[in-house]
Amino acid sequence: MVRDKEETKRKLLAAAVQEFAEHGIAGARVDRIAKNAGANKAMIYAYFCSKEGLFDEVLKQQVDAAIEAVPITADDLAGYAGRLFDRYVEHPEVLRLAAWHRLENGFDAIPEAEAKAYVHKVAAIAEAQEKGELPQHFDPEELLSLVVHLSILGFSSPVASRDLVVRSVDQLLRSR
Amino acid sequence: MVRDKEETKRKLLAAAVQEFAEHGIAGARVDRIAKNAGANKAMIYAYFCSKEGLFDEVLKQQVDAAIEAVPITADDLAGYAGRLFDRYVEHPEVLRLAAWHRLENGFDAIPEAEAKAYVHKVAAIAEAQEKGELPQHFDPEELLSLVVHLSILGFSSPVASRDLVVRSVDQLLRSR
DNA sequence: CGCTCCTAACTAACTGGTTGGTTACAAAAC
DNA sequence: GTTTTGTAACCAACCAGTTAGTTAGGAGCG
């Protein structure tokens, strides 16, 4: 038997991602996470304090990874929306985790990394507008909200495709 | 003491709407619903079979009410989006209930009333396109998805306003 | 290298409170 | 007096979290 704290934490986190994404916080079962990780339940409390502590860590890691994986391209918001769409298709867990989190904890309590990335993205859009790379008929915050929201269209409608997401962002950016 | 089956069912349903909207299916507590309804827990099982049965009835009623309250105006989709937005601000429960339901039951299992209303709305949009009241650069299904999705923008972004929803639908419909 | 000792990592079993659901009984309504 | 509506107490299963005890494996030492 190999004893490795970091490895055990990793396996617990990996199992927790699946469990929480599928069942949410209230629906997740601590015993199931431990079993699927091939670890002992007590380790969860040793390493993450509580079920909620484990969820917080899971969400943080997933949000960080998603933010890093899809950097904004302010001069090509349609492409950015498409890449977000792709990311969510490949890693639907992060969207589900965020949705559970918002439903269970209200609209406040946004992960810190998300808030920080938000500021940066708004600034990038504002700059692109000044350079004339983007139209001005939406504020930077508005544009970011619209693009991000449209990129998750596929999780609200079954008929939505990547192409539709890109085309609609494109249409939003057309000059008037 | 007054005994009235329908009245008791009504009070149970009203309490269940709040409980399920706030906590979801897994997080909702049957005892709390009964207590808040001023009724006995056993009545839930007499009238709705199970916790899930109660949830299904709650969701059905809320979806029916929302569909009836906001009829589509295919020749004015921006106005339609605005009215949907208003409805969700006034009755956020239905959106939360639907969100819990989708997370817990997957993307299938859409309430029947919703599927039926969907067909009707797509047809109305197609007709408006034929009449030239709507542009043709999106399919009817696509347009409906976009409008409905944009109307819930406020629940994905804190900076979204009614005005933003209306303006973005308007921009989507501009001729190219 | 072989041995002991120590500690961090791990485990199995348990606990106390909770939960969805049931049942035996009571009383209102007709 | 019979049927419908309601109640209180109950139950077995479940669940997050704890604890007392076990073991792997490295450090120190000869």
GROMACS .gro file of C-alpha atoms (C1' of nucleotides) in nm:
model
  412
    1MET     CA    1   0.000   0.000   0.000
    2VAL     CA    2   0.125   0.347  -0.096
    3ARG     CA    3   0.058   0.640   0.134
    4ASP     CA    4   0.055   0.976  -0.035
    5LYS     CA    5  -0.142   1.267   0.105
    6GLU     CA    6  -0.149   1.473  -0.216
    7GLU     CA    7  -0.245   1.174  -0.426
    8THR     CA    8  -0.532   1.092  -0.192
    9LYS     CA    9  -0.652   1.453  -0.203
   10ARG     CA   10  -0.637   1.440  -0.581
   11LYS     CA   11  -0.844   1.122  -0.600
   12LEU     CA   12  -1.099   1.260  -0.354
   13LEU     CA   13  -1.130   1.582  -0.555
   14ALA     CA   14  -1.170   1.391  -0.880
   15ALA     CA   15  -1.446   1.176  -0.736
   16ALA     CA   16  -1.609   1.482  -0.577
   17VAL     CA   17  -1.623   1.667  -0.910
   18GLN     CA   18  -1.836   1.391  -1.056
   19GLU     CA   19  -2.055   1.345  -0.748
   20PHE     CA   20  -2.125   1.715  -0.694
   21ALA     CA   21  -2.176   1.786  -1.064
   22GLU     CA   22  -2.432   1.507  -1.084
   23HIS     CA   23  -2.619   1.549  -0.756
   24GLY     CA   24  -2.546   1.897  -0.620
   25ILE     CA   25  -2.443   1.970  -0.264
   26ALA     CA   26  -2.755   1.844  -0.088
   27GLY     CA   27  -2.782   1.539  -0.312
   28ALA     CA   28  -2.416   1.438  -0.302
   29ARG     CA   29  -2.319   1.152  -0.071
   30VAL     CA   30  -1.993   1.170   0.119
   31ASP     CA   31  -1.969   0.791   0.142
   32ARG     CA   32  -2.006   0.760  -0.235
   33ILE     CA   33  -1.728   1.013  -0.295
   34ALA     CA   34  -1.492   0.824  -0.062
   35LYS     CA   35  -1.580   0.491  -0.219
   36ASN     CA   36  -1.533   0.614  -0.579
   37ALA     CA   37  -1.202   0.772  -0.479
   38GLY     CA   38  -1.090   0.445  -0.324
   39ALA     CA   39  -1.026   0.634  -0.002
   40ASN     CA   40  -1.166   0.651   0.348
   41LYS     CA   41  -1.442   0.894   0.435
   42ALA     CA   42  -1.252   1.032   0.734
   43MET     CA   43  -0.987   1.164   0.496
   44ILE     CA   44  -1.242   1.406   0.350
   45TYR     CA   45  -1.282   1.564   0.692
   46ALA     CA   46  -0.907   1.559   0.756
   47TYR     CA   47  -0.828   1.735   0.428
   48PHE     CA   48  -1.136   1.946   0.352
   49CYS     CA   49  -1.306   2.000   0.690
   50SER     CA   50  -1.659   1.933   0.569
   51LYS     CA   51  -1.877   1.840   0.273
   52GLU     CA   52  -1.914   2.211   0.195
   53GLY     CA   53  -1.540   2.262   0.225
   54LEU     CA   54  -1.485   1.989  -0.030
   55PHE     CA   55  -1.743   2.142  -0.263
   56ASP     CA   56  -1.581   2.485  -0.237
   57GLU     CA   57  -1.243   2.341  -0.330
   58VAL     CA   58  -1.393   2.147  -0.620
   59LEU     CA   59  -1.570   2.455  -0.757
   60LYS     CA   60  -1.262   2.672  -0.717
   61GLN     CA   61  -1.041   2.431  -0.909
   62GLN     CA   62  -1.292   2.388  -1.189
   63VAL     CA   63  -1.354   2.762  -1.226
   64ASP     CA   64  -0.980   2.835  -1.226
   65ALA     CA   65  -0.921   2.572  -1.493
   66ALA     CA   66  -1.205   2.699  -1.712
   67ILE     CA   67  -1.091   3.060  -1.686
   68GLU     CA   68  -0.736   2.967  -1.775
   69ALA     CA   69  -0.842   2.740  -2.061
   70VAL     CA   70  -1.046   3.002  -2.247
   71PRO     CA   71  -0.882   3.346  -2.248
   72ILE     CA   72  -1.090   3.631  -2.384
   73THR     CA   73  -1.026   3.767  -2.733
   74ALA     CA   74  -1.192   4.106  -2.718
   75ASP     CA   75  -1.139   4.170  -3.090
   76ASP     CA   76  -1.320   3.843  -3.171
   77LEU     CA   77  -1.607   3.798  -2.928
   78ALA     CA   78  -1.791   3.558  -3.159
   79GLY     CA   79  -1.488   3.331  -3.160
   80TYR     CA   80  -1.463   3.368  -2.783
   81ALA     CA   81  -1.825   3.261  -2.745
   82GLY     CA   82  -1.759   2.963  -2.969
   83ARG     CA   83  -1.459   2.857  -2.762
   84LEU     CA   84  -1.659   2.892  -2.441
   85PHE     CA   85  -1.927   2.676  -2.601
   86ASP     CA   86  -1.665   2.414  -2.688
   87ARG     CA   87  -1.527   2.417  -2.337
   88TYR     CA   88  -1.871   2.358  -2.187
   89VAL     CA   89  -1.939   2.073  -2.424
   90GLU     CA   90  -1.610   1.909  -2.328
   91HIS     CA   91  -1.635   1.990  -1.955
   92PRO     CA   92  -2.001   2.023  -1.864
   93GLU     CA   93  -1.918   1.968  -1.496
   94VAL     CA   94  -1.809   2.325  -1.435
   95LEU     CA   95  -2.141   2.461  -1.560
   96ARG     CA   96  -2.339   2.218  -1.347
   97LEU     CA   97  -2.129   2.289  -1.039
   98ALA     CA   98  -2.176   2.662  -1.086
   99ALA     CA   99  -2.550   2.617  -1.138
  100TRP     CA  100  -2.590   2.410  -0.820
  101HIS     CA  101  -2.379   2.661  -0.634
  102ARG     CA  102  -2.590   2.956  -0.746
  103LEU     CA  103  -2.916   2.779  -0.668
  104GLU     CA  104  -2.803   2.673  -0.323
  105ASN     CA  105  -2.613   2.988  -0.223
  106GLY     CA  106  -2.793   3.266  -0.405
  107PHE     CA  107  -2.652   3.507  -0.659
  108ASP     CA  108  -2.393   3.643  -0.421
  109ALA     CA  109  -2.092   3.433  -0.319
  110ILE     CA  110  -1.935   3.424  -0.664
  111PRO     CA  111  -1.596   3.248  -0.664
  112GLU     CA  112  -1.316   3.501  -0.619
  113ALA     CA  113  -1.131   3.395  -0.934
  114GLU     CA  114  -1.444   3.460  -1.135
  115ALA     CA  115  -1.486   3.812  -1.000
  116LYS     CA  116  -1.123   3.893  -1.076
  117ALA     CA  117  -1.141   3.755  -1.428
  118TYR     CA  118  -1.460   3.954  -1.482
  119VAL     CA  119  -1.288   4.287  -1.417
  120HIS     CA  120  -1.009   4.199  -1.655
  121LYS     CA  121  -1.247   4.098  -1.931
  122VAL     CA  122  -1.457   4.411  -1.904
  123ALA     CA  123  -1.140   4.618  -1.934
  124ALA     CA  124  -1.030   4.423  -2.240
  125ILE     CA  125  -1.366   4.485  -2.407
  126ALA     CA  126  -1.361   4.855  -2.320
  127GLU     CA  127  -1.016   4.884  -2.474
  128ALA     CA  128  -1.126   4.707  -2.791
  129GLN     CA  129  -1.419   4.947  -2.816
  130GLU     CA  130  -1.186   5.245  -2.792
  131LYS     CA  131  -0.972   5.100  -3.068
  132GLY     CA  132  -1.282   5.067  -3.282
  133GLU     CA  133  -1.262   4.688  -3.293
  134LEU     CA  134  -1.604   4.659  -3.131
  135PRO     CA  135  -1.926   4.859  -3.175
  136GLN     CA  136  -2.035   5.091  -2.896
  137HIS     CA  137  -2.406   5.023  -2.880
  138PHE     CA  138  -2.356   4.802  -2.573
  139ASP     CA  139  -2.152   4.885  -2.263
  140PRO     CA  140  -1.852   4.662  -2.192
  141GLU     CA  141  -2.031   4.494  -1.898
  142GLU     CA  142  -2.338   4.442  -2.112
  143LEU     CA  143  -2.137   4.291  -2.396
  144LEU     CA  144  -1.956   4.052  -2.165
  145SER     CA  145  -2.282   3.942  -2.003
  146LEU     CA  146  -2.441   3.881  -2.341
  147VAL     CA  147  -2.150   3.686  -2.485
  148VAL     CA  148  -2.105   3.466  -2.179
  149HIS     CA  149  -2.477   3.409  -2.150
  150LEU     CA  150  -2.514   3.319  -2.517
  151SER     CA  151  -2.226   3.073  -2.490
  152ILE     CA  152  -2.436   2.862  -2.253
  153LEU     CA  153  -2.735   2.864  -2.487
  154GLY     CA  154  -2.684   2.494  -2.546
  155PHE     CA  155  -2.768   2.420  -2.185
  156SER     CA  156  -3.100   2.599  -2.199
  157SER     CA  157  -3.219   2.484  -2.539
  158PRO     CA  158  -3.176   2.141  -2.698
  159VAL     CA  159  -3.169   2.283  -3.055
  160ALA     CA  160  -2.877   2.519  -2.996
  161SER     CA  161  -2.557   2.454  -3.188
  162ARG     CA  162  -2.211   2.608  -3.177
  163ASP     CA  163  -2.288   2.776  -3.507
  164LEU     CA  164  -2.599   2.940  -3.366
  165VAL     CA  165  -2.402   3.080  -3.073
  166VAL     CA  166  -2.138   3.228  -3.303
  167ARG     CA  167  -2.392   3.369  -3.547
  168SER     CA  168  -2.599   3.536  -3.277
  169VAL     CA  169  -2.297   3.702  -3.114
  170ASP     CA  170  -2.197   3.814  -3.462
  171GLN     CA  171  -2.539   3.965  -3.518
  172LEU     CA  172  -2.525   4.142  -3.181
  173LEU     CA  173  -2.202   4.310  -3.290
  174ARG     CA  174  -2.327   4.431  -3.628
  175SER     CA  175  -2.315   4.807  -3.669
  176ARG     CA  176  -2.646   4.986  -3.663
  177MET     CA  177  -6.215   2.271   1.273
  178VAL     CA  178  -6.292   2.290   0.904
  179ARG     CA  179  -6.212   1.997   0.680
  180ASP     CA  180  -6.164   2.076   0.314
  181LYS     CA  181  -5.963   1.848   0.091
  182GLU     CA  182  -5.907   2.098  -0.190
  183GLU     CA  183  -5.811   2.373   0.053
  184THR     CA  184  -5.558   2.148   0.221
  185LYS     CA  185  -5.409   2.050  -0.115
  186ARG     CA  186  -5.385   2.418  -0.205
  187LYS     CA  187  -5.203   2.508   0.113
  188LEU     CA  188  -4.965   2.216   0.072
  189LEU     CA  189  -4.890   2.315  -0.287
  190ALA     CA  190  -4.832   2.677  -0.189
  191ALA     CA  191  -4.587   2.578   0.083
  192ALA     CA  192  -4.421   2.330  -0.151
  193VAL     CA  193  -4.361   2.595  -0.417
  194GLN     CA  194  -4.154   2.798  -0.171
  195GLU     CA  195  -3.973   2.500  -0.024
  196PHE     CA  196  -3.880   2.339  -0.357
  197ALA     CA  197  -3.787   2.670  -0.519
  198GLU     CA  198  -3.553   2.748  -0.233
  199HIS     CA  199  -3.395   2.408  -0.168
  200GLY     CA  200  -3.456   2.187  -0.471
  201ILE     CA  201  -3.585   1.832  -0.453
  202ALA     CA  202  -3.302   1.678  -0.253
  203GLY     CA  203  -3.276   1.976  -0.019
  204ALA     CA  204  -3.649   2.021   0.043
  205ARG     CA  205  -3.789   1.886   0.371
  206VAL     CA  206  -4.129   1.723   0.375
  207ASP     CA  207  -4.183   1.810   0.741
  208ARG     CA  208  -4.112   2.175   0.673
  209ILE     CA  209  -4.364   2.182   0.387
  210ALA     CA  210  -4.634   2.030   0.607
  211LYS     CA  211  -4.557   2.267   0.894
  212ASN     CA  212  -4.557   2.578   0.673
  213ALA     CA  213  -4.883   2.464   0.515
  214GLY     CA  214  -5.039   2.416   0.858
  215ALA     CA  215  -5.123   2.060   0.757
  216ASN     CA  216  -5.016   1.711   0.850
  217LYS     CA  217  -4.733   1.540   0.669
  218ALA     CA  218  -4.937   1.229   0.601
  219MET     CA  219  -5.168   1.437   0.382
  220ILE     CA  220  -4.882   1.490   0.136
  221TYR     CA  221  -4.864   1.114   0.083
  222ALA     CA  222  -5.243   1.082   0.066
  223TYR     CA  223  -5.275   1.351  -0.202
  224PHE     CA  224  -4.943   1.343  -0.391
  225CYS     CA  225  -4.803   0.993  -0.331
  226SER     CA  226  -4.446   1.103  -0.266
  227LYS     CA  227  -4.209   1.396  -0.236
  228GLU     CA  228  -4.135   1.365  -0.608
  229GLY     CA  229  -4.507   1.350  -0.688
  230LEU     CA  230  -4.557   1.674  -0.500
  231PHE     CA  231  -4.268   1.836  -0.685
  232ASP     CA  232  -4.405   1.728  -1.023
  233GLU     CA  233  -4.743   1.882  -0.943
  234VAL     CA  234  -4.581   2.203  -0.821
  235LEU     CA  235  -4.369   2.234  -1.134
  236LYS     CA  236  -4.662   2.157  -1.362
  237GLN     CA  237  -4.881   2.425  -1.204
  238GLN     CA  238  -4.608   2.687  -1.214
  239VAL     CA  239  -4.516   2.613  -1.574
  240ASP     CA  240  -4.881   2.619  -1.681
  241ALA     CA  241  -4.933   2.952  -1.508
  242ALA     CA  242  -4.623   3.107  -1.662
  243ILE     CA  243  -4.713   2.990  -2.011
  244GLU     CA  244  -5.063   3.127  -1.978
  245ALA     CA  245  -4.950   3.457  -1.829
  246VAL     CA  246  -4.710   3.548  -2.110
  247PRO     CA  247  -4.848   3.463  -2.455
  248ILE     CA  248  -4.610   3.500  -2.746
  249THR     CA  249  -4.631   3.800  -2.976
  250ALA     CA  250  -4.441   3.681  -3.281
  251ASP     CA  251  -4.453   4.023  -3.447
  252ASP     CA  252  -4.290   4.178  -3.139
  253LEU     CA  253  -4.032   3.938  -3.002
  254ALA     CA  254  -3.844   4.212  -2.817
  255GLY     CA  255  -4.162   4.298  -2.628
  256TYR     CA  256  -4.220   3.929  -2.565
  257ALA     CA  257  -3.871   3.896  -2.417
  258GLY     CA  258  -3.937   4.200  -2.199
  259ARG     CA  259  -4.261   4.052  -2.070
  260LEU     CA  260  -4.091   3.720  -1.997
  261PHE     CA  261  -3.825   3.912  -1.807
  262ASP     CA  262  -4.095   4.089  -1.606
  263ARG     CA  263  -4.266   3.761  -1.527
  264TYR     CA  264  -3.944   3.608  -1.398
  265VAL     CA  265  -3.871   3.911  -1.181
  266GLU     CA  266  -4.219   3.886  -1.031
  267HIS     CA  267  -4.224   3.506  -1.006
  268PRO     CA  268  -3.866   3.382  -0.978
  269GLU     CA  269  -3.988   3.052  -0.835
  270VAL     CA  270  -4.076   2.903  -1.170
  271LEU     CA  271  -3.725   2.959  -1.303
  272ARG     CA  272  -3.566   2.810  -0.994
  273LEU     CA  273  -3.800   2.511  -0.999
  274ALA     CA  274  -3.721   2.448  -1.364
  275ALA     CA  275  -3.349   2.482  -1.298
  276TRP     CA  276  -3.357   2.232  -1.010
  277HIS     CA  277  -3.563   1.999  -1.223
  278ARG     CA  278  -3.322   2.010  -1.514
  279LEU     CA  279  -3.019   1.961  -1.293
  280GLU     CA  280  -3.171   1.668  -1.108
  281ASN     CA  281  -3.346   1.500  -1.399
  282GLY     CA  282  -3.129   1.583  -1.697
  283PHE     CA  283  -3.226   1.769  -2.012
  284ASP     CA  284  -3.497   1.524  -2.102
  285ALA     CA  285  -3.817   1.505  -1.900
  286ILE     CA  286  -3.944   1.849  -2.003
  287PRO     CA  287  -4.292   1.922  -1.867
  288GLU     CA  288  -4.557   1.831  -2.123
  289ALA     CA  289  -4.719   2.174  -2.124
  290GLU     CA  290  -4.385   2.327  -2.210
  291ALA     CA  291  -4.331   2.096  -2.506
  292LYS     CA  292  -4.679   2.171  -2.637
  293ALA     CA  293  -4.638   2.547  -2.600
  294TYR     CA  294  -4.303   2.519  -2.776
  295VAL     CA  295  -4.455   2.376  -3.092
  296HIS     CA  296  -4.716   2.649  -3.098
  297LYS     CA  297  -4.462   2.925  -3.055
  298VAL     CA  298  -4.233   2.796  -3.327
  299ALA     CA  299  -4.531   2.791  -3.562
  300ALA     CA  300  -4.625   3.147  -3.471
  301ILE     CA  301  -4.270   3.266  -3.542
  302ALA     CA  302  -4.258   3.080  -3.875
  303GLU     CA  303  -4.583   3.244  -3.976
  304ALA     CA  304  -4.457   3.589  -3.883
  305GLN     CA  305  -4.145   3.527  -4.090
  306GLU     CA  306  -4.359   3.436  -4.391
  307LYS     CA  307  -4.555   3.756  -4.346
  308GLY     CA  308  -4.230   3.949  -4.344
  309GLU     CA  309  -4.275   4.065  -3.985
  310LEU     CA  310  -3.954   3.893  -3.884
  311PRO     CA  311  -3.616   3.856  -4.056
  312GLN     CA  312  -3.517   3.518  -4.193
  313HIS     CA  313  -3.154   3.494  -4.086
  314PHE     CA  314  -3.250   3.266  -3.798
  315ASP     CA  315  -3.474   2.959  -3.813
  316PRO     CA  316  -3.795   2.974  -3.608
  317GLU     CA  317  -3.658   2.727  -3.351
  318GLU     CA  318  -3.338   2.925  -3.328
  319LEU     CA  319  -3.519   3.254  -3.280
  320LEU     CA  320  -3.739   3.112  -3.006
  321SER     CA  321  -3.439   2.964  -2.825
  322LEU     CA  322  -3.253   3.293  -2.844
  323VAL     CA  323  -3.542   3.505  -2.724
  324VAL     CA  324  -3.632   3.276  -2.435
  325HIS     CA  325  -3.269   3.239  -2.336
  326LEU     CA  326  -3.204   3.612  -2.347
  327SER     CA  327  -3.510   3.677  -2.131
  328ILE     CA  328  -3.340   3.493  -1.845
  329LEU     CA  329  -3.020   3.693  -1.881
  330GLY     CA  330  -3.091   3.856  -1.548
  331PHE     CA  331  -3.047   3.524  -1.372
  332SER     CA  332  -2.702   3.466  -1.516
  333SER     CA  333  -2.561   3.816  -1.485
  334PRO     CA  334  -2.614   4.068  -1.206
  335VAL     CA  335  -2.577   4.368  -1.437
  336ALA     CA  336  -2.856   4.267  -1.676
  337SER     CA  337  -3.160   4.493  -1.696
  338ARG     CA  338  -3.493   4.465  -1.874
  339ASP     CA  339  -3.374   4.730  -2.115
  340LEU     CA  340  -3.066   4.526  -2.205
  341VAL     CA  341  -3.280   4.221  -2.279
  342VAL     CA  342  -3.509   4.418  -2.507
  343ARG     CA  343  -3.225   4.595  -2.685
  344SER     CA  344  -3.033   4.273  -2.750
  345VAL     CA  345  -3.334   4.094  -2.895
  346ASP     CA  346  -3.393   4.403  -3.106
  347GLN     CA  347  -3.038   4.389  -3.234
  348LEU     CA  348  -3.072   4.020  -3.314
  349LEU     CA  349  -3.369   4.100  -3.534
  350ARG     CA  350  -3.207   4.381  -3.731
  351SER     CA  351  -3.185   4.317  -4.103
  352ARG     CA  352  -2.845   4.235  -4.242
  353DC     C1'  353   2.242  -0.334   0.673
  354DG     C1'  354   1.918  -0.463   1.041
  355DC     C1'  355   1.669  -0.294   1.410
  356DT     C1'  356   1.367   0.009   1.684
  357DC     C1'  357   1.079   0.396   1.736
  358DC     C1'  358   0.790   0.757   1.590
  359DT     C1'  359   0.448   0.982   1.334
  360DA     C1'  360   0.165   1.091   0.947
  361DA     C1'  361  -0.167   0.848   0.675
  362DC     C1'  362  -0.525   0.552   0.694
  363DT     C1'  363  -0.924   0.244   0.843
  364DA     C1'  364  -1.347   0.023   1.040
  365DA     C1'  365  -1.686   0.082   1.336
  366DC     C1'  366  -1.975   0.379   1.557
  367DT     C1'  367  -2.300   0.786   1.682
  368DG     C1'  368  -2.662   1.088   1.719
  369DG     C1'  369  -2.963   1.321   1.470
  370DT     C1'  370  -3.251   1.342   1.056
  371DT     C1'  371  -3.566   1.189   0.686
  372DG     C1'  372  -3.919   1.002   0.381
  373DG     C1'  373  -4.277   0.736   0.453
  374DT     C1'  374  -4.642   0.452   0.742
  375DT     C1'  375  -5.004   0.333   1.065
  376DA     C1'  376  -5.340   0.311   1.421
  377DC     C1'  377  -5.663   0.598   1.577
  378DA     C1'  378  -5.989   1.016   1.614
  379DA     C1'  379  -6.325   1.320   1.465
  380DA     C1'  380  -6.578   1.583   1.127
  381DA     C1'  381  -6.918   1.549   0.762
  382DC     C1'  382  -7.314   1.372   0.556
  383DG     C1'  383  -7.321   0.460   1.104
  384DT     C1'  384  -7.025   0.494   0.747
  385DT     C1'  385  -6.707   0.747   0.478
  386DT     C1'  386  -6.380   1.112   0.432
  387DT     C1'  387  -6.038   1.398   0.632
  388DG     C1'  388  -5.699   1.467   0.962
  389DT     C1'  389  -5.352   1.361   1.353
  390DA     C1'  390  -4.977   1.199   1.650
  391DA     C1'  391  -4.667   0.875   1.719
  392DC     C1'  392  -4.375   0.576   1.517
  393DC     C1'  393  -4.007   0.336   1.222
  394DA     C1'  394  -3.635   0.177   0.959
  395DA     C1'  395  -3.303   0.360   0.663
  396DC     C1'  396  -2.984   0.696   0.592
  397DC     C1'  397  -2.626   1.035   0.654
  398DA     C1'  398  -2.260   1.372   0.797
  399DG     C1'  399  -1.928   1.363   1.099
  400DT     C1'  400  -1.616   1.132   1.487
  401DT     C1'  401  -1.304   0.829   1.716
  402DA     C1'  402  -1.023   0.468   1.877
  403DG     C1'  403  -0.715   0.202   1.695
  404DT     C1'  404  -0.391   0.022   1.294
  405DT     C1'  405  -0.017   0.039   0.965
  406DA     C1'  406   0.320   0.210   0.631
  407DG     C1'  407   0.747   0.385   0.597
  408DG     C1'  408   1.109   0.704   0.704
  409DA     C1'  409   1.466   0.875   1.064
  410DG     C1'  410   1.803   0.767   1.395
  411DC     C1'  411   2.132   0.449   1.559
  412DG     C1'  412   2.463   0.091   1.611
   0.00000   0.00000   0.00000
